[in-house]
Tab-separated table of C-alpha atoms and ligand atoms in Angstrom:
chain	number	residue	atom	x	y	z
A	1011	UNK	CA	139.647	208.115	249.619
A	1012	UNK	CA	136.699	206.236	247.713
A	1013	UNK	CA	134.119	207.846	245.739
A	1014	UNK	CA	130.824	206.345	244.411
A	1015	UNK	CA	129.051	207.497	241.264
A	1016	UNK	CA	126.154	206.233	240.487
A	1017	UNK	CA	124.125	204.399	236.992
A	1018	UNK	CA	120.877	206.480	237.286
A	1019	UNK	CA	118.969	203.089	237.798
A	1020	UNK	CA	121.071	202.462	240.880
A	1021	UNK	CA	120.949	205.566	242.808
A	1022	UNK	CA	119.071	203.770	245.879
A	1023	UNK	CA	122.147	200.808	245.945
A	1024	UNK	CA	124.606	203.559	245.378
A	1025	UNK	CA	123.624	205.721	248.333
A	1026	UNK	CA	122.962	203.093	251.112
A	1027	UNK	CA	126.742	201.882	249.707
A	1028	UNK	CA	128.354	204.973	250.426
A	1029	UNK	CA	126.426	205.064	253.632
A	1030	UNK	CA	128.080	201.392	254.139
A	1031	UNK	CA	131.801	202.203	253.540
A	1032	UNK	CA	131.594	206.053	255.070
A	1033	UNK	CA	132.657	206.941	251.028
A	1034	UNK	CA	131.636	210.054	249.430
A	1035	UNK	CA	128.299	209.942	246.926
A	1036	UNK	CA	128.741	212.182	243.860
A	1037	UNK	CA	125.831	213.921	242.101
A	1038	UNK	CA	126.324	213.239	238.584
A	1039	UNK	CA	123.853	214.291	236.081
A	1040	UNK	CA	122.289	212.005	233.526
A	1041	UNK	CA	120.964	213.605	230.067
A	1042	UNK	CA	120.479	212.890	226.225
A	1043	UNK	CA	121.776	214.980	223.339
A	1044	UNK	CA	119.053	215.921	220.731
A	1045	UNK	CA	120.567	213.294	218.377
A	1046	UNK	CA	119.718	210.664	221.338
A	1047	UNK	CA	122.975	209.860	222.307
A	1048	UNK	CA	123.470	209.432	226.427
A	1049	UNK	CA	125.292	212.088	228.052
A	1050	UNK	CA	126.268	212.161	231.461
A	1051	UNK	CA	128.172	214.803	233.948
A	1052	UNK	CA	130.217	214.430	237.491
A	1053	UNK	CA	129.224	217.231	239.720
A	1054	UNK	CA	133.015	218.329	240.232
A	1055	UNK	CA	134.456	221.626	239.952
A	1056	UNK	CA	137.901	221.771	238.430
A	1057	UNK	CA	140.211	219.016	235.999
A	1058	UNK	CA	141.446	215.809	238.018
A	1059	UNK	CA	139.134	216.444	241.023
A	1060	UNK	CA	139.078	212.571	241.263
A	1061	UNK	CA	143.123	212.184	241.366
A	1062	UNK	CA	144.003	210.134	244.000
A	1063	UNK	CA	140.490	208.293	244.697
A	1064	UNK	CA	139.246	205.228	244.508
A	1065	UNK	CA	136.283	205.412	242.032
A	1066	UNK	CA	133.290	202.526	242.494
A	1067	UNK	CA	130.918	202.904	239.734
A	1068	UNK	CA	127.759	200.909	240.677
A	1069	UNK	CA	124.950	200.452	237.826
A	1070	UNK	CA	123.122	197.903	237.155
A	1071	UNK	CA	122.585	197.207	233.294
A	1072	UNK	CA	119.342	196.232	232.978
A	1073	UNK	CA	119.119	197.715	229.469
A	1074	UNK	CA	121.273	198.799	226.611
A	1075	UNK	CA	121.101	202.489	227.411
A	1076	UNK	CA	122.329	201.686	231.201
A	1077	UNK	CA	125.269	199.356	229.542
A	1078	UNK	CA	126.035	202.768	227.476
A	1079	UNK	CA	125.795	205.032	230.411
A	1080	UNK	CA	128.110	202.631	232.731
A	1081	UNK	CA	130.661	203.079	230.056
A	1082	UNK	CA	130.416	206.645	229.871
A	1083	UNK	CA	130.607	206.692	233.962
A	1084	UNK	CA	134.237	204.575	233.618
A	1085	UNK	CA	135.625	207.322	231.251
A	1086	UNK	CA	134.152	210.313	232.977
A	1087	UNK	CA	136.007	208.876	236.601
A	1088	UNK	CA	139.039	208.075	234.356
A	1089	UNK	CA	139.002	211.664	232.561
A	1090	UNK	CA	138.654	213.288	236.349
A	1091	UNK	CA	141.815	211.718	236.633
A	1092	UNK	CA	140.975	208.675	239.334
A	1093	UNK	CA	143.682	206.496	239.801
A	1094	UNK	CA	141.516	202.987	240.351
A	1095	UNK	CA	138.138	202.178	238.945
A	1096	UNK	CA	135.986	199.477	240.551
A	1097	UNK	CA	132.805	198.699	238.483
A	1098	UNK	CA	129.699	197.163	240.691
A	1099	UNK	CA	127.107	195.600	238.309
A	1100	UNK	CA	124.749	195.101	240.931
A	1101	UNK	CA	122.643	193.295	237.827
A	1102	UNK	CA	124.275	192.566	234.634
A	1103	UNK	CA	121.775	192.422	231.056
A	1104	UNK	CA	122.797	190.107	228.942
A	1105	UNK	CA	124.402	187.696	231.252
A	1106	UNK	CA	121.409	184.958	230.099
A	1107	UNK	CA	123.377	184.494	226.594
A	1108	UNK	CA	126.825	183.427	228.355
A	1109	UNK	CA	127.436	180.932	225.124
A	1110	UNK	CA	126.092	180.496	221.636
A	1111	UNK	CA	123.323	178.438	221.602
A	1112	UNK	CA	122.561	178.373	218.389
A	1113	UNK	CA	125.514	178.673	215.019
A	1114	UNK	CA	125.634	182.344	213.878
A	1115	UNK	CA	124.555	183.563	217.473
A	1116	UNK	CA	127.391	186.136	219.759
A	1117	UNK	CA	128.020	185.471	223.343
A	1118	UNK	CA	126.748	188.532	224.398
A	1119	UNK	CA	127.584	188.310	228.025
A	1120	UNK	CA	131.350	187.874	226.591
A	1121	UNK	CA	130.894	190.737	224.358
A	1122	UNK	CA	129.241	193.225	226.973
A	1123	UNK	CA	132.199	192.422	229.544
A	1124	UNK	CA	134.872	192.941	227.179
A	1125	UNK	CA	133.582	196.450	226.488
A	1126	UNK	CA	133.044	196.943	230.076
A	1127	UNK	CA	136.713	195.528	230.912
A	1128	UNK	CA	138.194	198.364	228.865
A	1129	UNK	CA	137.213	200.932	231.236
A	1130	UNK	CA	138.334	199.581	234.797
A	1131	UNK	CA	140.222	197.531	237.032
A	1132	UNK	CA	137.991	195.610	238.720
A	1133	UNK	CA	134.948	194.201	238.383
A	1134	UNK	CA	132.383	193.048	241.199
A	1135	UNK	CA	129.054	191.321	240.251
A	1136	UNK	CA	126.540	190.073	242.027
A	1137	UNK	CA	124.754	186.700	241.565
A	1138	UNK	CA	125.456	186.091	238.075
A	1139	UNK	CA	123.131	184.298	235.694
A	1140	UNK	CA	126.428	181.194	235.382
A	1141	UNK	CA	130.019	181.547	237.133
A	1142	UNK	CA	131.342	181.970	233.695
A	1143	UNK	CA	130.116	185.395	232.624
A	1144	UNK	CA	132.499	186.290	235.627
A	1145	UNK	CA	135.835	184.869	233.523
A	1146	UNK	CA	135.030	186.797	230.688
A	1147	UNK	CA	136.153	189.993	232.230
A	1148	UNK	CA	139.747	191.164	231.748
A	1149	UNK	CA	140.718	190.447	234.731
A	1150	UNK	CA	138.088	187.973	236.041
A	1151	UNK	CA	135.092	189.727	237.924
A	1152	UNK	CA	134.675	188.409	241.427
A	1153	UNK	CA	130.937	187.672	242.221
A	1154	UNK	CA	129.140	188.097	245.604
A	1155	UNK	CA	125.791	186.138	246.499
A	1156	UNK	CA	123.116	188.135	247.171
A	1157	UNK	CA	121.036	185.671	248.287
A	1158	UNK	CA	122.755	186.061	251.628
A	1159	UNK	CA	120.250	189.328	252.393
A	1160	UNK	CA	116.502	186.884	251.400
A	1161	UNK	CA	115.484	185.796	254.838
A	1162	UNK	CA	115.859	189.344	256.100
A	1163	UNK	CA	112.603	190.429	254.094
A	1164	UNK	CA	110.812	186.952	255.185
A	1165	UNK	CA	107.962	186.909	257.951
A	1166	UNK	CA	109.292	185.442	261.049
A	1167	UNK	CA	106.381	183.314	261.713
A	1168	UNK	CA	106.701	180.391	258.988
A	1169	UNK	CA	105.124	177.357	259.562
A	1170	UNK	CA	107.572	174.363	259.029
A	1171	UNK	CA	109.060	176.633	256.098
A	1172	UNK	CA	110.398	174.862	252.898
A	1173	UNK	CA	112.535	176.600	250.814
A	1174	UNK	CA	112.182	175.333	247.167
A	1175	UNK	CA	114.358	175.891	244.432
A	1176	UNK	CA	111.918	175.612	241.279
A	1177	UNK	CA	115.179	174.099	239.404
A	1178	UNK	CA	118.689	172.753	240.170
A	1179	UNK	CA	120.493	175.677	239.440
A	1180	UNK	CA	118.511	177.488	241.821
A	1181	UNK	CA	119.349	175.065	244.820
A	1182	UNK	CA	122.129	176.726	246.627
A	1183	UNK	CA	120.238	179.560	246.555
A	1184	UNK	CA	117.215	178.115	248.206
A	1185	UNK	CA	119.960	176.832	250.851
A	1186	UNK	CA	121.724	180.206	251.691
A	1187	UNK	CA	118.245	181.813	252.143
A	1188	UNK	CA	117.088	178.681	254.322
A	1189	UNK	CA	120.255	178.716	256.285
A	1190	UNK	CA	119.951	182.897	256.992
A	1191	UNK	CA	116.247	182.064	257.699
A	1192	UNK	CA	117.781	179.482	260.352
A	1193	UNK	CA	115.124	176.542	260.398
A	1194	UNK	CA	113.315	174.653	257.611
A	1195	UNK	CA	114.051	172.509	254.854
A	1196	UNK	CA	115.724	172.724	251.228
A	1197	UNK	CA	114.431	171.015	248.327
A	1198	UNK	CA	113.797	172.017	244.189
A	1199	UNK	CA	111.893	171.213	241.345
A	1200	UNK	CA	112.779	170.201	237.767
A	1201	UNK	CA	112.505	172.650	235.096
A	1202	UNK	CA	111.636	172.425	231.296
A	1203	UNK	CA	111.909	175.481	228.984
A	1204	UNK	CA	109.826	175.542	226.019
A	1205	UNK	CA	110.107	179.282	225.719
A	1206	UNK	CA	111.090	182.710	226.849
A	1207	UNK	CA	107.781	183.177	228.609
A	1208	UNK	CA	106.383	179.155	228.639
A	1209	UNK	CA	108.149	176.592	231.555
A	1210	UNK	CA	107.188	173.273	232.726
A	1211	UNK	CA	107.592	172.501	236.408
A	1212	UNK	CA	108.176	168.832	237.771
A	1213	UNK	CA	107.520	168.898	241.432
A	1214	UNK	CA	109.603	166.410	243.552
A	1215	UNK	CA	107.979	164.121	246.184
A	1216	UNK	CA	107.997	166.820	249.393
A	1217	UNK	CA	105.412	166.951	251.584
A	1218	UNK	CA	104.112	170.530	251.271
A	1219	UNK	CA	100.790	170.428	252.888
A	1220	UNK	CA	99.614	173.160	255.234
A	1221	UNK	CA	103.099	174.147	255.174
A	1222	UNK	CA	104.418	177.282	254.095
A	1223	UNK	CA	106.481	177.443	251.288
A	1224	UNK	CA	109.559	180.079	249.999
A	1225	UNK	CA	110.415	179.666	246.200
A	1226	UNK	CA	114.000	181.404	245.687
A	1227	UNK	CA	115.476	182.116	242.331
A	1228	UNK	CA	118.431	184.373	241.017
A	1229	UNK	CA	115.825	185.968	238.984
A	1230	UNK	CA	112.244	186.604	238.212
A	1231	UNK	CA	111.870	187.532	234.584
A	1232	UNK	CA	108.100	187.122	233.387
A	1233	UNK	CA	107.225	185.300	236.547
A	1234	UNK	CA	106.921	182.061	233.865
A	1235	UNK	CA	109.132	180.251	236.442
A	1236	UNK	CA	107.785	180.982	239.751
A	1237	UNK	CA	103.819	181.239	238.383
A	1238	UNK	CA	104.007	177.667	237.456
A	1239	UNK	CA	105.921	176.648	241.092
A	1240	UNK	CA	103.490	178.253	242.891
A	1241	UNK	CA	100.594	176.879	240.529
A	1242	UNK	CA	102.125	172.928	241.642
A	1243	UNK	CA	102.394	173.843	244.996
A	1244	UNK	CA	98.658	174.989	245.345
A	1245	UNK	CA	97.509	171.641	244.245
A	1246	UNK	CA	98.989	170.429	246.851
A	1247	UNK	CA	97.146	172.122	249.935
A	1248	UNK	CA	100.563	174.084	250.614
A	1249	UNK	CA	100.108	176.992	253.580
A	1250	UNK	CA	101.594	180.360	252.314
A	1251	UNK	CA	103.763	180.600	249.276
A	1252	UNK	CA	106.351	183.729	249.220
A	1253	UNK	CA	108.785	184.196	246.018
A	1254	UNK	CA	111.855	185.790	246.297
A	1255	UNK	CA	114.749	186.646	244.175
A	1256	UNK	CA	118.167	188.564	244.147
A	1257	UNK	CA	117.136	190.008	240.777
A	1258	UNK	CA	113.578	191.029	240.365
A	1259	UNK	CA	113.587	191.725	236.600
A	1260	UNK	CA	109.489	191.624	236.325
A	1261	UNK	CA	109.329	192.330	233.092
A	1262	UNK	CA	105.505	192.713	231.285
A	1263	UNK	CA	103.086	191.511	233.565
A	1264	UNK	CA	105.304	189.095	236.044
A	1265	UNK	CA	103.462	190.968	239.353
A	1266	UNK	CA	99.872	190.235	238.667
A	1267	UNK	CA	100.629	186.756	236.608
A	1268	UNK	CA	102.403	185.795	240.252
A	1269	UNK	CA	99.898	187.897	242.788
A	1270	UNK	CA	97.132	185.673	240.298
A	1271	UNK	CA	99.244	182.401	240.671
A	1272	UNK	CA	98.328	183.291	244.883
A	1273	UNK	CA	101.758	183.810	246.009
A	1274	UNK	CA	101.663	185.638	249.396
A	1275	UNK	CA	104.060	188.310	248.728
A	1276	UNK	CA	107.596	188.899	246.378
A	1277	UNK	CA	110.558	189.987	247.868
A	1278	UNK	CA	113.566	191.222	246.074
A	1279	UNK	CA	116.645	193.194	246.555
A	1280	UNK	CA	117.913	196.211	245.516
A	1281	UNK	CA	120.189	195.252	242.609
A	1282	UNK	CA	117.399	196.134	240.730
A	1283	UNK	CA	114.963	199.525	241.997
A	1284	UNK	CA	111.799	197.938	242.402
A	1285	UNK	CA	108.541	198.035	244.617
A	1286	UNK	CA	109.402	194.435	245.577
A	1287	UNK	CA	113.175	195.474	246.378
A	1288	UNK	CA	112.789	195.197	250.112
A	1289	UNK	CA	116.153	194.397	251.104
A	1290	UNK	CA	119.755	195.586	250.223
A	1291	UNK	CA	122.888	193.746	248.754
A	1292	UNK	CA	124.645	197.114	250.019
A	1293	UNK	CA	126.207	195.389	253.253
A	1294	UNK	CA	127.421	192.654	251.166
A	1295	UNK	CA	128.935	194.471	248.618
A	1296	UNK	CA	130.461	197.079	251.741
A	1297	UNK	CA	132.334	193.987	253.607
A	1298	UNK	CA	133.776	192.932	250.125
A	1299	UNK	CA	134.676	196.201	248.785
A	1300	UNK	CA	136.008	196.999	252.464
A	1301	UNK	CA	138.402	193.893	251.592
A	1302	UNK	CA	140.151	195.263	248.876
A	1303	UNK	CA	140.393	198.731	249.779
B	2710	R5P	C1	116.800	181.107	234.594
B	2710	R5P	O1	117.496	180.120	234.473
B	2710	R5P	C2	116.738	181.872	235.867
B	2710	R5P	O2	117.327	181.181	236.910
B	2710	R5P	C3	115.310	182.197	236.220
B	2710	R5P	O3	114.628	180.996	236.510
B	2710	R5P	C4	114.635	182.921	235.109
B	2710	R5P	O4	115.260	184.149	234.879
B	2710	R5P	C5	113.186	183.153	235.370
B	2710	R5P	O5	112.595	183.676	234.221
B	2710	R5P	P1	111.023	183.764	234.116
B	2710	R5P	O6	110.542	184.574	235.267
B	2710	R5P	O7	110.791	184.459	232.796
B	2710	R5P	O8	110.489	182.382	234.109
């Protein structure tokens, strides 16, 4: 038998993948102490109600409190007396700083995943920032691309569609969402990054006129990345420009700095609960969980 609980930020993903694998959804309640320390509480009804199951925790840690409360999930399944834990970070914080950059800095993606290793069997991510955040879980997380699910949200009606990757780590992205989309062509941009929130785009040669145009990313932080894309791509008579991402972070003012920068619309998935999230990694994660069961 499999069991989900949920992170409280990924109660949407949690229930549609319970729906997915037919597993049962528990209510668990999520709460503070006065002190401000997270508390949280499986709706069961005697000691070791979880013996036996399969526990898949699914929270996505998109800040320090949700890291905290995935932790606290882990022990609570372990403490109920489940016999496997499988963690789901649907989107994992702190996967950006996957080395030290700079003397005297951590690897915080190394030091998040050890604490998170401690606490289950298995690990499943989705998209990660680099392949290597997944090897420093103990044992190596498997990832799943949830790029896969883009073209779904897309209008059906593009018009000689490129699919533009607004730098080269982005470009198999911009292929897998091309390829679902099933016409078009693939091609990216070079990045610069002078800052957390300040990018410099260098567009490549394609002919983008009156065409329309689908920027994909893994993420969309401040919109600093796709803003300036979509600024190059105006310049250039393009038709309609969409963004989409697997992870849409938005963070400060990322929707109107992109609905300013004239993008047609931003489409996201669920690994993060957002307006934008339009379409679900939850069948992606189901047929790889399904697997392993
Ligand atoms: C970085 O390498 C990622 O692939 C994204 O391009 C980045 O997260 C976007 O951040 P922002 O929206 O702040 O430019």
């Amino acid at each position: 038998m499999t069991t989900i609980l949920s992170g409280s930020a990924s109660q949407a993903l949690a229930g549609r993948l319970a729906r997915a694998l037919e597993a049962t959804l528990l209510e668990t309640s999520y709460d503070r102490f006065p002190n401000g320390d997270l508390f949280v509480s499986l709706d069961v009804d005697h000691d070791l109600a979880l013996e036996d199951e399969r526990v898949i925790v699914v929270a996505s840690t998109a800040s320090s409190d949700a890291h905290l409360e995935l932790l606290l999930l882990q022990d609570a399944a372990r403490e109920a007396g489940a016999t496997e834990i499988v963690t789901v970070i649907p989107y994992m914080g702190y996967d950006r700083q996957e080395q030290a950059f700079n003397p005297g800095e951590p690897v915080s993606s190394r030091a998040v995943a050890r604490a998170i290793s401690s606490g289950t069997d298995e690990v499943v991510l989705v998209t990660p920032h680099e392949d290597v955040v997944c090897d420093f879980f103990e044992p190596t997380a498997r990832q799943i691309d949830g790029a896969t699910v883009l073209a779904d949200a897309l209008p059906d009606d593009l018009d000689h569609p490129v699919f533009i990757a607004p730098d080269v780590g982005a470009v198999s992205l911009a292929e897998t969402v091309r390829e679902a989309y099933g016409r078009g062509s693939t091609d990216y941009f070079e990045k610069t990054r002078h800052s957390e929130t300040a990018v410099d785009i260098s567009p490549s040669d394609i002919d983008v006129d009156g065409r329309d145009v689908v920027v994909v990313d893994d993420s969309i932080s401040t919109g600093g990345t796709m803003s300036e894309a979509v600024g190059v791509l105006t310049e250039r008579g393009v038709g309609r420009v969409y963004v989409t991402c697997v992870h849409p972070v938005l963070a400060r003012s990322a929707v109107t700095r992109l609905y300013t920068a004239g993008v047609e619309a931003i489409y996201g998935t669920d690994t993060l609960e957002r307006a934008v999230s339009s379409v679900s990694v939850a069948p992606v994660l189901a047929e790889t969980l399904e697997l392993t069961e």
